[in-house]
């Protein structure tokens, strides 16, 4: 049952549409390198497509009816979009769910220090990373600093060509013999993933120091480079060192998503796990017109660390927002809510590992995802005997196959690596607890969880088509 490469079937018009989709996707990646940035961009695109804030409707005492488009956000890091269908909500909804967080380095709460005339920010890695991949790269800082006064300052440094970038140093090979004898997990210690942010000492007049001197001058004698950085932060952002305590700052690779290959058939960029599925889900959601069943796209945070917290899929955000919408639609009540959730159908939209011929031994070729062969479906994930997996029913797999075939979507099926070698999880098991049908689906990725990941434009295009077909016809 080998699947055909999708590139072999495209018409000239389809290739044009594919390229337009890929270009807009690269722009989305550049605009959204953090969860907050993704939500901001999603709201921008949703409002342009006619979506309104659910919170605004609630405040105004409004209602929702067939054809209405609403979105709701929690803590600026998780968002759900609803296009109300013709059927009662109690009969269920068609749902796409992807995540918008990606592996990265987070700045610690007390991060800034100086050592041997260099200033550093101390980090704590987020999600599953190979630590050695994050050294000797140009890095950017994205995030927000919340001040006690109640306002927040957005930070985005390292993306504009005129911006400085940052870096984590590595040991030269001439002195790295012992380092290179280490296990790959130990080559770079997690506490050594500290970002160099300055090297110029502050010039100041010691004899003029007094109680009214700025904070950076008071540390300049012992830590002049740290003082210089503090002076810059105070003058440019209006912050002091203690404001790091209430900051969410993420270290990400600096630079734009790019076309890859002589034939420009691929996209290389940061955060494609899982923003490639988030973006294609968003585009599918915005394209739907007059759905029979309500179409929903949920884009969540914290998947890379277990879907926990108030903005992860384990939270009650998803359930609570559906309850609010059913109330506004005149279908309120716990029993109707439970019936609606149980009647839903969902694609848990998350990436798959593309078979890499350089590392073929960890894949089982008959049941692996291939670049360029279309949208990937995983009946189950998990590890070591499907542990932790949502194992989708055969009947739902058959229904999804029909939807894809009827819409002419190129798709393939896969597992994550050879049995007892591979394994991993998604959010699929979480909504499955409501008794709804859920299957994992997504785009094949090379170098997953690396600072720069690789996808095929064909797979991005097929994912967009497949997600739209599911929302319309499941």
mmCIF file of C-alpha atoms in Angstrom, residues 87-451:
data_model
loop_
_atom_site.group_PDB
_atom_site.id
_atom_site.type_symbol
_atom_site.label_atom_id
_atom_site.label_comp_id
_atom_site.label_asym_id
_atom_site.label_seq_id
_atom_site.Cartn_x
_atom_site.Cartn_y
_atom_site.Cartn_z
ATOM 1 C CA UNK A 87 -27.438 21.570 13.182
ATOM 2 C CA UNK A 88 -28.012 21.902 16.926
ATOM 3 C CA UNK A 89 -24.775 21.920 18.915
ATOM 4 C CA UNK A 90 -26.091 18.970 20.917
ATOM 5 C CA UNK A 91 -25.536 16.816 17.808
ATOM 6 C CA UNK A 92 -21.812 17.462 17.981
ATOM 7 C CA UNK A 93 -19.122 19.488 16.260
ATOM 8 C CA UNK A 94 -16.217 18.833 13.880
ATOM 9 C CA UNK A 95 -13.036 19.893 15.629
ATOM 10 C CA UNK A 96 -9.396 20.474 14.733
ATOM 11 C CA UNK A 97 -6.964 20.746 17.638
ATOM 12 C CA UNK A 98 -3.264 21.627 17.322
ATOM 13 C CA UNK A 99 -0.684 23.159 19.641
ATOM 14 C CA UNK A 100 1.215 26.414 19.258
ATOM 15 C CA UNK A 101 4.017 25.908 21.791
ATOM 16 C CA UNK A 102 7.373 24.593 20.580
ATOM 17 C CA UNK A 103 10.633 23.416 22.186
ATOM 18 C CA UNK A 104 12.803 26.356 23.214
ATOM 19 C CA UNK A 105 14.879 27.855 26.025
ATOM 20 C CA UNK A 106 13.091 29.921 28.685
ATOM 21 C CA UNK A 107 14.837 32.688 30.637
ATOM 22 C CA UNK A 108 14.943 31.942 34.370
ATOM 23 C CA UNK A 109 13.409 34.364 36.866
ATOM 24 C CA UNK A 110 16.793 35.456 38.222
ATOM 25 C CA UNK A 111 18.811 35.167 35.027
ATOM 26 C CA UNK A 112 21.304 37.998 34.576
ATOM 27 C CA UNK A 113 24.901 37.540 35.730
ATOM 28 C CA UNK A 114 28.472 38.368 34.760
ATOM 29 C CA UNK A 115 31.431 36.009 34.480
ATOM 30 C CA UNK A 116 34.909 36.900 33.177
ATOM 31 C CA UNK A 117 33.796 40.082 31.420
ATOM 32 C CA UNK A 118 30.786 38.498 29.716
ATOM 33 C CA UNK A 119 27.113 39.030 30.623
ATOM 34 C CA UNK A 120 24.756 36.063 30.441
ATOM 35 C CA UNK A 121 21.078 35.193 30.754
ATOM 36 C CA UNK A 122 20.523 31.854 32.493
ATOM 37 C CA UNK A 123 17.960 29.531 30.847
ATOM 38 C CA UNK A 124 15.811 26.473 31.514
ATOM 39 C CA UNK A 125 14.949 24.401 28.438
ATOM 40 C CA UNK A 126 11.295 23.766 27.570
ATOM 41 C CA UNK A 127 10.132 20.530 25.985
ATOM 42 C CA UNK A 128 12.180 17.747 24.428
ATOM 43 C CA UNK A 129 15.392 19.248 23.071
ATOM 44 C CA UNK A 130 18.784 17.932 22.084
ATOM 45 C CA UNK A 131 20.793 20.444 24.071
ATOM 46 C CA UNK A 132 23.830 20.320 21.793
ATOM 47 C CA UNK A 133 21.712 21.674 18.913
ATOM 48 C CA UNK A 134 21.240 25.027 20.649
ATOM 49 C CA UNK A 135 24.870 26.174 20.852
ATOM 50 C CA UNK A 136 26.758 28.330 18.338
ATOM 51 C CA UNK A 137 23.523 29.570 16.715
ATOM 52 C CA UNK A 138 22.233 33.115 16.286
ATOM 53 C CA UNK A 139 19.371 33.417 18.763
ATOM 54 C CA UNK A 140 16.533 35.876 19.356
ATOM 55 C CA UNK A 141 14.628 36.871 22.484
ATOM 56 C CA UNK A 142 10.823 36.996 22.322
ATOM 57 C CA UNK A 143 8.326 37.475 25.092
ATOM 58 C CA UNK A 144 6.720 39.782 27.584
ATOM 59 C CA UNK A 145 7.730 41.531 30.811
ATOM 60 C CA UNK A 146 4.839 42.286 33.181
ATOM 61 C CA UNK A 147 5.393 45.274 35.461
ATOM 62 C CA UNK A 148 3.976 45.851 38.930
ATOM 63 C CA UNK A 149 2.239 48.962 37.592
ATOM 64 C CA UNK A 150 -0.054 46.690 35.589
ATOM 65 C CA UNK A 151 1.279 47.144 32.071
ATOM 66 C CA UNK A 152 3.318 44.693 30.014
ATOM 67 C CA UNK A 153 6.260 45.272 27.702
ATOM 68 C CA UNK A 154 6.653 43.152 24.590
ATOM 69 C CA UNK A 155 10.165 42.041 23.716
ATOM 70 C CA UNK A 156 11.256 40.891 20.263
ATOM 71 C CA UNK A 157 14.989 41.240 19.596
ATOM 72 C CA UNK A 158 17.006 39.435 16.949
ATOM 73 C CA UNK A 159 14.614 39.233 14.006
ATOM 74 C CA UNK A 160 15.016 42.562 12.210
ATOM 75 C CA UNK A 161 18.214 42.778 10.109
ATOM 76 C CA UNK A 162 19.246 45.807 12.187
ATOM 77 C CA UNK A 163 18.781 43.939 15.501
ATOM 78 C CA UNK A 164 21.575 42.339 17.484
ATOM 79 C CA UNK A 165 21.367 38.578 18.011
ATOM 80 C CA UNK A 166 22.497 36.396 20.903
ATOM 81 C CA UNK A 167 24.400 33.127 21.209
ATOM 82 C CA UNK A 168 25.372 30.221 23.451
ATOM 83 C CA UNK A 169 29.063 29.456 23.059
ATOM 84 C CA UNK A 170 30.584 26.030 22.414
ATOM 85 C CA UNK A 171 34.030 24.561 23.025
ATOM 86 C CA UNK A 172 36.480 24.537 20.141
ATOM 87 C CA UNK A 173 37.391 21.038 18.818
ATOM 88 C CA UNK A 174 41.084 21.617 19.631
ATOM 89 C CA UNK A 175 40.183 21.564 23.353
ATOM 90 C CA UNK A 176 37.074 19.388 23.123
ATOM 91 C CA UNK A 177 38.515 15.872 23.254
ATOM 92 C CA UNK A 178 36.920 14.982 26.595
ATOM 93 C CA UNK A 179 33.682 16.724 25.622
ATOM 94 C CA UNK A 180 33.375 14.660 22.441
ATOM 95 C CA UNK A 181 33.845 11.414 24.377
ATOM 96 C CA UNK A 182 30.644 12.109 26.320
ATOM 97 C CA UNK A 183 27.200 10.685 25.648
ATOM 98 C CA UNK A 184 25.218 13.042 23.395
ATOM 99 C CA UNK A 185 22.855 13.830 26.290
ATOM 100 C CA UNK A 186 25.823 15.037 28.339
ATOM 101 C CA UNK A 187 27.873 16.918 25.741
ATOM 102 C CA UNK A 188 26.152 20.151 26.784
ATOM 103 C CA UNK A 189 24.993 20.412 30.386
ATOM 104 C CA UNK A 190 21.585 22.022 30.830
ATOM 105 C CA UNK A 191 23.066 24.614 33.194
ATOM 106 C CA UNK A 192 25.553 25.624 30.503
ATOM 107 C CA UNK A 193 22.818 26.741 28.096
ATOM 108 C CA UNK A 194 23.396 30.360 29.077
ATOM 109 C CA UNK A 195 23.001 33.078 26.482
ATOM 110 C CA UNK A 196 25.715 35.694 25.991
ATOM 111 C CA UNK A 197 24.079 39.132 25.961
ATOM 112 C CA UNK A 198 26.952 41.586 26.420
ATOM 113 C CA UNK A 199 30.689 42.175 26.837
ATOM 114 C CA UNK A 200 31.170 45.962 27.086
ATOM 115 C CA UNK A 201 31.789 47.245 30.637
ATOM 116 C CA UNK A 202 29.980 50.334 31.855
ATOM 117 C CA UNK A 203 32.104 53.446 32.222
ATOM 118 C CA UNK A 204 31.187 55.366 35.380
ATOM 119 C CA UNK A 205 32.744 57.665 37.945
ATOM 120 C CA UNK A 206 33.034 55.796 41.218
ATOM 121 C CA UNK A 207 33.567 58.891 43.348
ATOM 122 C CA UNK A 208 30.205 60.312 42.205
ATOM 123 C CA UNK A 209 28.138 57.337 43.416
ATOM 124 C CA UNK A 210 25.406 58.177 45.922
ATOM 125 C CA UNK A 211 22.002 56.955 47.094
ATOM 126 C CA UNK A 212 20.340 58.589 44.100
ATOM 127 C CA UNK A 213 22.597 56.936 41.540
ATOM 128 C CA UNK A 214 20.782 54.602 39.099
ATOM 129 C CA UNK A 215 20.692 50.927 40.028
ATOM 130 C CA UNK A 216 23.086 49.861 37.279
ATOM 131 C CA UNK A 217 25.839 52.171 38.533
ATOM 132 C CA UNK A 218 25.595 50.624 42.003
ATOM 133 C CA UNK A 219 26.676 47.226 40.636
ATOM 134 C CA UNK A 220 29.155 48.587 38.101
ATOM 135 C CA UNK A 221 32.243 48.298 40.299
ATOM 136 C CA UNK A 222 31.890 44.527 40.765
ATOM 137 C CA UNK A 223 29.969 43.669 37.579
ATOM 138 C CA UNK A 224 30.552 46.393 34.984
ATOM 139 C CA UNK A 225 29.315 44.357 31.998
ATOM 140 C CA UNK A 226 26.117 43.349 33.805
ATOM 141 C CA UNK A 227 25.720 47.018 34.728
ATOM 142 C CA UNK A 228 25.981 47.976 31.079
ATOM 143 C CA UNK A 229 23.210 45.525 30.168
ATOM 144 C CA UNK A 230 21.015 46.811 33.020
ATOM 145 C CA UNK A 231 21.533 50.377 31.780
ATOM 146 C CA UNK A 232 20.410 49.355 28.284
ATOM 147 C CA UNK A 233 17.319 47.543 29.631
ATOM 148 C CA UNK A 234 16.376 50.536 31.776
ATOM 149 C CA UNK A 235 16.795 53.080 28.986
ATOM 150 C CA UNK A 236 15.252 51.018 26.168
ATOM 151 C CA UNK A 237 12.495 49.096 27.971
ATOM 152 C CA UNK A 238 12.090 50.999 31.220
ATOM 153 C CA UNK A 239 12.695 47.911 33.336
ATOM 154 C CA UNK A 240 14.902 47.033 36.295
ATOM 155 C CA UNK A 241 16.505 43.724 37.202
ATOM 156 C CA UNK A 242 13.666 42.675 39.530
ATOM 157 C CA UNK A 243 11.229 42.831 36.609
ATOM 158 C CA UNK A 244 12.708 39.556 35.339
ATOM 159 C CA UNK A 245 10.696 37.955 38.161
ATOM 160 C CA UNK A 246 7.475 38.570 36.234
ATOM 161 C CA UNK A 247 8.729 38.013 32.707
ATOM 162 C CA UNK A 248 8.055 35.310 30.132
ATOM 163 C CA UNK A 249 11.047 35.493 27.809
ATOM 164 C CA UNK A 250 11.806 32.758 25.294
ATOM 165 C CA UNK A 251 15.067 32.104 23.471
ATOM 166 C CA UNK A 252 14.376 30.973 19.891
ATOM 167 C CA UNK A 253 16.456 30.692 16.711
ATOM 168 C CA UNK A 254 16.897 34.050 14.995
ATOM 169 C CA UNK A 255 15.874 34.347 11.378
ATOM 170 C CA UNK A 256 13.033 33.843 8.936
ATOM 171 C CA UNK A 257 11.469 30.632 7.698
ATOM 172 C CA UNK A 258 12.876 29.936 4.244
ATOM 173 C CA UNK A 259 12.227 27.885 1.146
ATOM 174 C CA UNK A 260 14.586 24.902 1.011
ATOM 175 C CA UNK A 261 16.142 22.940 -1.842
ATOM 176 C CA UNK A 262 17.135 23.902 -5.383
ATOM 177 C CA UNK A 263 13.539 23.180 -6.335
ATOM 178 C CA UNK A 264 12.162 25.211 -3.405
ATOM 179 C CA UNK A 265 9.923 22.269 -2.534
ATOM 180 C CA UNK A 266 10.392 22.440 1.243
ATOM 181 C CA UNK A 267 10.136 24.883 4.144
ATOM 182 C CA UNK A 268 12.805 25.183 6.817
ATOM 183 C CA UNK A 269 11.922 27.130 9.918
ATOM 184 C CA UNK A 270 11.619 27.153 13.694
ATOM 185 C CA UNK A 271 8.529 25.859 15.494
ATOM 186 C CA UNK A 272 6.956 23.790 12.722
ATOM 187 C CA UNK A 273 6.046 21.283 15.428
ATOM 188 C CA UNK A 274 3.237 22.087 15.698
ATOM 189 C CA UNK A 275 2.619 25.406 14.018
ATOM 190 C CA UNK A 276 2.433 23.724 10.623
ATOM 191 C CA UNK A 277 -0.726 21.965 11.830
ATOM 192 C CA UNK A 278 -1.942 25.039 13.723
ATOM 193 C CA UNK A 279 -1.680 27.213 10.620
ATOM 194 C CA UNK A 280 -3.296 24.743 8.228
ATOM 195 C CA UNK A 281 -6.090 24.176 10.762
ATOM 196 C CA UNK A 282 -6.616 27.928 11.031
ATOM 197 C CA UNK A 283 -6.754 28.378 7.252
ATOM 198 C CA UNK A 284 -9.244 25.515 6.951
ATOM 199 C CA UNK A 285 -11.412 26.994 9.702
ATOM 200 C CA UNK A 286 -11.462 30.437 8.101
ATOM 201 C CA UNK A 287 -12.334 28.990 4.677
ATOM 202 C CA UNK A 288 -15.488 27.174 5.818
ATOM 203 C CA UNK A 289 -18.803 28.565 4.596
ATOM 204 C CA UNK A 290 -22.240 27.598 5.940
ATOM 205 C CA UNK A 291 -21.164 24.421 7.770
ATOM 206 C CA UNK A 292 -23.770 21.803 8.547
ATOM 207 C CA UNK A 293 -22.107 20.869 11.837
ATOM 208 C CA UNK A 294 -20.386 23.571 13.882
ATOM 209 C CA UNK A 295 -16.726 23.852 12.859
ATOM 210 C CA UNK A 296 -14.201 24.368 15.651
ATOM 211 C CA UNK A 297 -10.452 24.909 15.770
ATOM 212 C CA UNK A 298 -8.687 24.823 19.142
ATOM 213 C CA UNK A 299 -5.035 25.894 19.312
ATOM 214 C CA UNK A 300 -3.482 25.103 22.659
ATOM 215 C CA UNK A 301 -0.364 25.693 24.736
ATOM 216 C CA UNK A 302 1.828 23.413 26.882
ATOM 217 C CA UNK A 303 1.609 20.260 24.725
ATOM 218 C CA UNK A 304 5.392 19.926 24.717
ATOM 219 C CA UNK A 305 5.415 19.573 28.523
ATOM 220 C CA UNK A 306 2.349 17.384 29.002
ATOM 221 C CA UNK A 307 -0.636 19.636 28.131
ATOM 222 C CA UNK A 308 -0.795 20.828 31.750
ATOM 223 C CA UNK A 309 -1.726 24.175 33.263
ATOM 224 C CA UNK A 310 -4.475 26.676 32.558
ATOM 225 C CA UNK A 311 -3.559 26.986 28.862
ATOM 226 C CA UNK A 312 -2.949 23.303 28.134
ATOM 227 C CA UNK A 313 -5.474 20.811 26.766
ATOM 228 C CA UNK A 314 -5.843 19.280 30.245
ATOM 229 C CA UNK A 315 -7.460 22.536 31.420
ATOM 230 C CA UNK A 316 -11.203 23.167 31.344
ATOM 231 C CA UNK A 317 -10.877 25.933 28.724
ATOM 232 C CA UNK A 318 -12.184 23.747 25.888
ATOM 233 C CA UNK A 319 -15.162 22.411 27.863
ATOM 234 C CA UNK A 320 -16.004 25.767 29.423
ATOM 235 C CA UNK A 321 -16.046 27.646 26.119
ATOM 236 C CA UNK A 322 -18.345 25.063 24.535
ATOM 237 C CA UNK A 323 -20.656 25.423 27.544
ATOM 238 C CA UNK A 324 -20.704 29.208 27.098
ATOM 239 C CA UNK A 325 -21.501 28.946 23.390
ATOM 240 C CA UNK A 326 -24.263 26.398 23.968
ATOM 241 C CA UNK A 327 -25.786 28.735 26.542
ATOM 242 C CA UNK A 328 -25.695 31.618 24.047
ATOM 243 C CA UNK A 329 -27.268 29.340 21.425
ATOM 244 C CA UNK A 330 -30.160 28.474 23.737
ATOM 245 C CA UNK A 331 -28.870 24.944 24.343
ATOM 246 C CA UNK A 332 -27.555 25.348 27.872
ATOM 247 C CA UNK A 333 -27.450 22.606 30.491
ATOM 248 C CA UNK A 334 -25.061 19.908 31.625
ATOM 249 C CA UNK A 335 -26.817 17.020 29.882
ATOM 250 C CA UNK A 336 -26.848 18.766 26.523
ATOM 251 C CA UNK A 337 -23.189 19.717 26.994
ATOM 252 C CA UNK A 338 -22.234 16.082 27.673
ATOM 253 C CA UNK A 339 -24.233 14.893 24.665
ATOM 254 C CA UNK A 340 -22.570 17.513 22.460
ATOM 255 C CA UNK A 341 -19.063 16.561 23.591
ATOM 256 C CA UNK A 342 -19.729 12.868 23.086
ATOM 257 C CA UNK A 343 -21.039 13.479 19.556
ATOM 258 C CA UNK A 344 -17.992 15.507 18.455
ATOM 259 C CA UNK A 345 -15.414 14.316 15.941
ATOM 260 C CA UNK A 346 -11.843 15.554 16.190
ATOM 261 C CA UNK A 347 -8.572 15.536 14.319
ATOM 262 C CA UNK A 348 -5.773 15.890 16.844
ATOM 263 C CA UNK A 349 -3.530 17.811 14.483
ATOM 264 C CA UNK A 350 0.092 17.106 15.343
ATOM 265 C CA UNK A 351 3.186 16.385 13.307
ATOM 266 C CA UNK A 352 4.703 13.002 12.480
ATOM 267 C CA UNK A 353 8.335 12.020 12.117
ATOM 268 C CA UNK A 354 9.256 11.809 8.435
ATOM 269 C CA UNK A 355 11.351 8.811 7.467
ATOM 270 C CA UNK A 356 14.933 10.058 7.257
ATOM 271 C CA UNK A 357 17.109 7.799 5.055
ATOM 272 C CA UNK A 358 20.175 8.890 7.037
ATOM 273 C CA UNK A 359 18.609 7.281 10.122
ATOM 274 C CA UNK A 360 16.493 4.602 8.462
ATOM 275 C CA UNK A 361 17.228 1.956 11.101
ATOM 276 C CA UNK A 362 14.840 3.534 13.623
ATOM 277 C CA UNK A 363 11.877 3.471 11.213
ATOM 278 C CA UNK A 364 9.678 0.626 9.978
ATOM 279 C CA UNK A 365 9.308 1.584 6.293
ATOM 280 C CA UNK A 366 5.823 0.136 5.669
ATOM 281 C CA UNK A 367 4.414 2.140 8.569
ATOM 282 C CA UNK A 368 6.402 5.368 8.368
ATOM 283 C CA UNK A 369 5.522 8.863 7.172
ATOM 284 C CA UNK A 370 7.229 10.115 4.017
ATOM 285 C CA UNK A 371 7.940 13.660 2.899
ATOM 286 C CA UNK A 372 5.684 14.718 0.046
ATOM 287 C CA UNK A 373 3.125 11.921 0.336
ATOM 288 C CA UNK A 374 0.395 13.932 1.996
ATOM 289 C CA UNK A 375 -1.398 14.330 5.303
ATOM 290 C CA UNK A 376 -0.373 11.706 7.887
ATOM 291 C CA UNK A 377 -2.851 9.799 10.075
ATOM 292 C CA UNK A 378 -1.771 7.932 13.216
ATOM 293 C CA UNK A 379 -4.402 5.467 14.425
ATOM 294 C CA UNK A 380 -2.408 5.263 17.651
ATOM 295 C CA UNK A 381 0.689 6.776 19.198
ATOM 296 C CA UNK A 382 2.171 5.832 22.563
ATOM 297 C CA UNK A 383 5.243 3.722 23.272
ATOM 298 C CA UNK A 384 6.165 0.212 24.436
ATOM 299 C CA UNK A 385 2.912 -1.547 23.630
ATOM 300 C CA UNK A 386 0.896 1.592 22.752
ATOM 301 C CA UNK A 387 1.220 2.874 26.321
ATOM 302 C CA UNK A 388 -0.479 6.224 26.770
ATOM 303 C CA UNK A 389 -2.170 6.064 23.385
ATOM 304 C CA UNK A 390 -5.578 7.014 22.095
ATOM 305 C CA UNK A 391 -6.228 4.048 19.793
ATOM 306 C CA UNK A 392 -8.860 5.272 17.343
ATOM 307 C CA UNK A 393 -11.742 2.981 16.390
ATOM 308 C CA UNK A 394 -11.659 1.238 13.028
ATOM 309 C CA UNK A 395 -15.032 2.765 12.166
ATOM 310 C CA UNK A 396 -13.763 6.317 12.603
ATOM 311 C CA UNK A 397 -10.649 5.563 10.551
ATOM 312 C CA UNK A 398 -12.919 4.329 7.758
ATOM 313 C CA UNK A 399 -15.038 7.482 7.972
ATOM 314 C CA UNK A 400 -11.955 9.716 7.780
ATOM 315 C CA UNK A 401 -10.599 7.717 4.823
ATOM 316 C CA UNK A 402 -13.835 8.341 2.939
ATOM 317 C CA UNK A 403 -13.763 12.074 3.699
ATOM 318 C CA UNK A 404 -10.189 12.322 2.401
ATOM 319 C CA UNK A 405 -10.779 10.202 -0.696
ATOM 320 C CA UNK A 406 -13.960 12.075 -1.616
ATOM 321 C CA UNK A 407 -12.064 15.383 -1.391
ATOM 322 C CA UNK A 408 -9.068 14.117 -3.372
ATOM 323 C CA UNK A 409 -6.669 14.589 -0.454
ATOM 324 C CA UNK A 410 -3.332 12.763 -0.581
ATOM 325 C CA UNK A 411 -2.838 11.010 2.757
ATOM 326 C CA UNK A 412 -0.753 8.297 4.379
ATOM 327 C CA UNK A 413 -0.700 6.396 7.674
ATOM 328 C CA UNK A 414 2.221 5.984 10.058
ATOM 329 C CA UNK A 415 3.606 5.052 13.432
ATOM 330 C CA UNK A 416 6.361 6.907 15.256
ATOM 331 C CA UNK A 417 9.355 4.669 14.615
ATOM 332 C CA UNK A 418 9.994 0.969 15.071
ATOM 333 C CA UNK A 419 8.229 -0.845 17.915
ATOM 334 C CA UNK A 420 10.167 -0.449 21.183
ATOM 335 C CA UNK A 421 12.424 2.192 19.632
ATOM 336 C CA UNK A 422 10.038 5.014 18.890
ATOM 337 C CA UNK A 423 7.081 6.422 20.713
ATOM 338 C CA UNK A 424 5.430 9.638 21.732
ATOM 339 C CA UNK A 425 2.139 11.231 22.587
ATOM 340 C CA UNK A 426 -0.265 13.984 21.577
ATOM 341 C CA UNK A 427 -3.361 15.589 23.065
ATOM 342 C CA UNK A 428 -5.659 12.979 21.470
ATOM 343 C CA UNK A 429 -6.265 10.958 24.634
ATOM 344 C CA UNK A 430 -7.510 14.049 26.504
ATOM 345 C CA UNK A 431 -10.625 14.932 24.457
ATOM 346 C CA UNK A 432 -11.244 11.213 23.924
ATOM 347 C CA UNK A 433 -12.344 11.072 27.564
ATOM 348 C CA UNK A 434 -15.592 12.755 26.469
ATOM 349 C CA UNK A 435 -16.340 9.665 24.295
ATOM 350 C CA UNK A 436 -15.774 11.611 21.082
ATOM 351 C CA UNK A 437 -14.001 10.104 18.071
ATOM 352 C CA UNK A 438 -10.401 11.388 17.855
ATOM 353 C CA UNK A 439 -7.559 10.511 15.498
ATOM 354 C CA UNK A 440 -4.073 12.013 15.204
ATOM 355 C CA UNK A 441 -3.256 13.674 11.916
ATOM 356 C CA UNK A 442 -0.548 16.034 10.762
ATOM 357 C CA UNK A 443 2.421 16.868 8.579
ATOM 358 C CA UNK A 444 5.613 14.814 8.307
ATOM 359 C CA UNK A 445 8.661 16.673 9.664
ATOM 360 C CA UNK A 446 12.400 16.111 9.311
ATOM 361 C CA UNK A 447 14.624 17.142 12.256
ATOM 362 C CA UNK A 448 11.618 17.377 14.579
ATOM 363 C CA UNK A 449 12.323 19.383 17.776
ATOM 364 C CA UNK A 450 15.542 20.794 16.313
ATOM 365 C CA UNK A 451 15.944 24.584 16.162
#
